[in-house]
Short mmCIF file of C-alpha atoms in Angstrom, two decimals:
data_model
loop_
_atom_site.label_atom_id
_atom_site.label_comp_id
_atom_site.label_asym_id
_atom_site.label_seq_id
_atom_site.Cartn_x
_atom_site.Cartn_y
_atom_site.Cartn_z
CA MET A 1 20.61 -6.64 -3.20
CA SER A 2 16.58 -7.40 -2.17
CA SER A 3 16.78 -8.32 1.18
CA PRO A 4 14.22 -7.21 3.06
CA HIS A 5 15.89 -4.58 5.18
CA PHE A 6 16.94 -2.59 1.98
CA GLU A 7 13.17 -2.79 0.05
CA ALA A 8 12.25 -1.62 3.96
CA PHE A 9 14.77 1.42 3.62
CA LEU A 10 13.23 2.10 -0.16
CA ALA A 11 10.16 2.37 1.29
CA ARG A 12 10.36 4.46 3.81
CA LEU A 13 12.56 6.66 1.53
CA TYR A 14 9.64 7.08 -0.76
CA ALA A 15 7.06 7.53 1.97
CA ASP A 16 8.70 9.70 4.66
CA GLU A 17 9.67 13.27 3.26
CA ALA A 18 11.81 14.13 6.62
CA PHE A 19 13.89 10.93 6.14
CA ARG A 20 14.12 11.83 2.39
CA GLU A 21 15.84 14.92 3.33
CA GLN A 22 17.82 13.31 5.24
CA PHE A 23 18.38 11.03 2.25
CA LEU A 24 19.23 13.92 0.06
CA SER A 25 21.83 15.80 2.36
CA ALA A 26 23.65 12.56 3.27
CA PRO A 27 22.88 9.41 1.41
CA GLU A 28 25.70 7.29 2.41
CA ASN A 29 25.48 8.15 6.18
CA THR A 30 21.86 8.04 6.11
CA ALA A 31 22.12 4.41 4.53
CA ARG A 32 24.52 3.05 6.91
CA THR A 33 23.06 4.37 9.70
CA PHE A 34 20.03 2.22 8.83
CA GLY A 35 22.45 -0.68 8.86
CA LEU A 36 22.77 -1.39 4.97
CA SER A 37 25.63 -3.25 3.57
CA PRO A 38 28.30 -1.57 1.75
CA GLU A 39 27.08 -3.24 -1.51
CA GLU A 40 23.69 -1.70 -0.78
CA CYS A 41 24.84 1.69 0.58
CA ALA A 42 27.01 2.07 -2.97
CA ALA A 43 24.13 1.15 -4.76
CA LEU A 44 22.33 3.60 -3.09
CA THR A 45 24.39 6.48 -3.68
CA ALA A 46 24.25 6.13 -7.47
CA ILE A 47 20.64 6.06 -7.28
CA ASP A 48 18.59 8.55 -9.31
CA LEU A 49 17.87 11.53 -7.64
CA THR A 50 14.88 12.85 -10.08
CA GLY A 51 13.20 9.78 -10.16
CA LEU A 52 13.44 9.44 -6.31
CA GLU A 53 11.88 12.50 -5.91
CA LEU A 54 9.32 11.75 -8.91
CA ALA A 55 8.60 8.36 -7.66
CA ALA A 56 7.65 9.49 -4.09
CA ARG A 57 5.05 12.15 -5.48
CA VAL A 58 3.41 9.80 -7.89
CA PHE A 59 3.00 7.48 -4.22
CA ALA A 60 1.93 10.02 -2.37
CA LYS A 61 -0.67 11.26 -5.02
CA LYS A 62 -2.17 7.57 -5.11
CA LEU A 63 -2.52 7.28 -1.73
CA ASP A 64 -4.48 10.56 -1.51
CA HIS A 65 -6.56 9.65 -4.39
CA LYS A 66 -7.23 6.32 -2.81
CA ALA A 67 -8.18 7.85 0.26
CA GLU A 68 -10.29 10.53 -1.43
CA TYR A 69 -12.19 7.66 -3.22
CA LYS A 70 -12.86 5.87 0.11
CA ARG A 71 -14.35 9.26 1.72
CA ARG A 72 -16.61 9.93 -1.23
CA GLN A 73 -18.23 6.28 -1.34
CA GLY A 74 -21.61 6.70 -0.32
CA TRP A 75 -23.44 4.53 2.14
CA ARG A 76 -25.22 2.81 -0.55
CA THR A 77 -22.19 1.50 -2.25
CA ARG A 78 -21.04 0.14 1.38
CA TRP A 79 -24.55 -1.48 2.04
CA ARG A 80 -24.29 -3.11 -1.42
CA ARG A 81 -20.87 -4.33 -0.67
CA TRP A 82 -21.90 -5.33 2.90
CA TRP A 83 -24.90 -7.50 1.38
CA ARG A 84 -22.88 -9.15 -1.72
CA ASP A 85 -20.39 -10.35 0.74
CA ARG A 86 -23.08 -11.41 3.26
CA TRP A 87 -24.81 -13.56 0.36
CA ALA A 88 -21.17 -14.87 -0.92
CA GLU A 89 -20.73 -16.59 2.40
CA TRP A 90 -24.14 -17.90 2.47
CA ARG A 91 -23.84 -19.31 -0.56
CA HIS A 92 -20.49 -20.54 -0.04
CA ARG A 93 -22.21 -22.37 3.27
CA ARG A 94 -25.06 -23.78 1.42
CA ARG A 95 -22.72 -25.20 -0.86
CA THR A 96 -20.37 -27.09 1.15
CA THR A 97 -23.22 -28.44 3.37
CA LEU A 98 -24.97 -30.06 0.39
CA GLN A 99 -21.34 -31.64 -0.99
CA ALA A 100 -21.19 -32.84 2.32
CA LYS A 101 -24.66 -34.56 2.36
#
């Protein structure tokens, strides 16, 4: 039951509100249209709908929080990260050239 096609269906079900509404109105039809096997369609018809809505809201809230966090990061934080990464690259290159000698 963990085919990539089934996982893609679940991911879209959690992320896409219009698709989720379509699924809630006709679960088996939507799953069959997506191209899932009869066993996967049967498993989806037995899904906990309250849990599905709750999980979708939680995922949406997490995405919003991540976007807000990235937006609030100041230029100093980005600047420090940039220098930290350059310093790490320089140290790595220096170590590899010293080891090669």
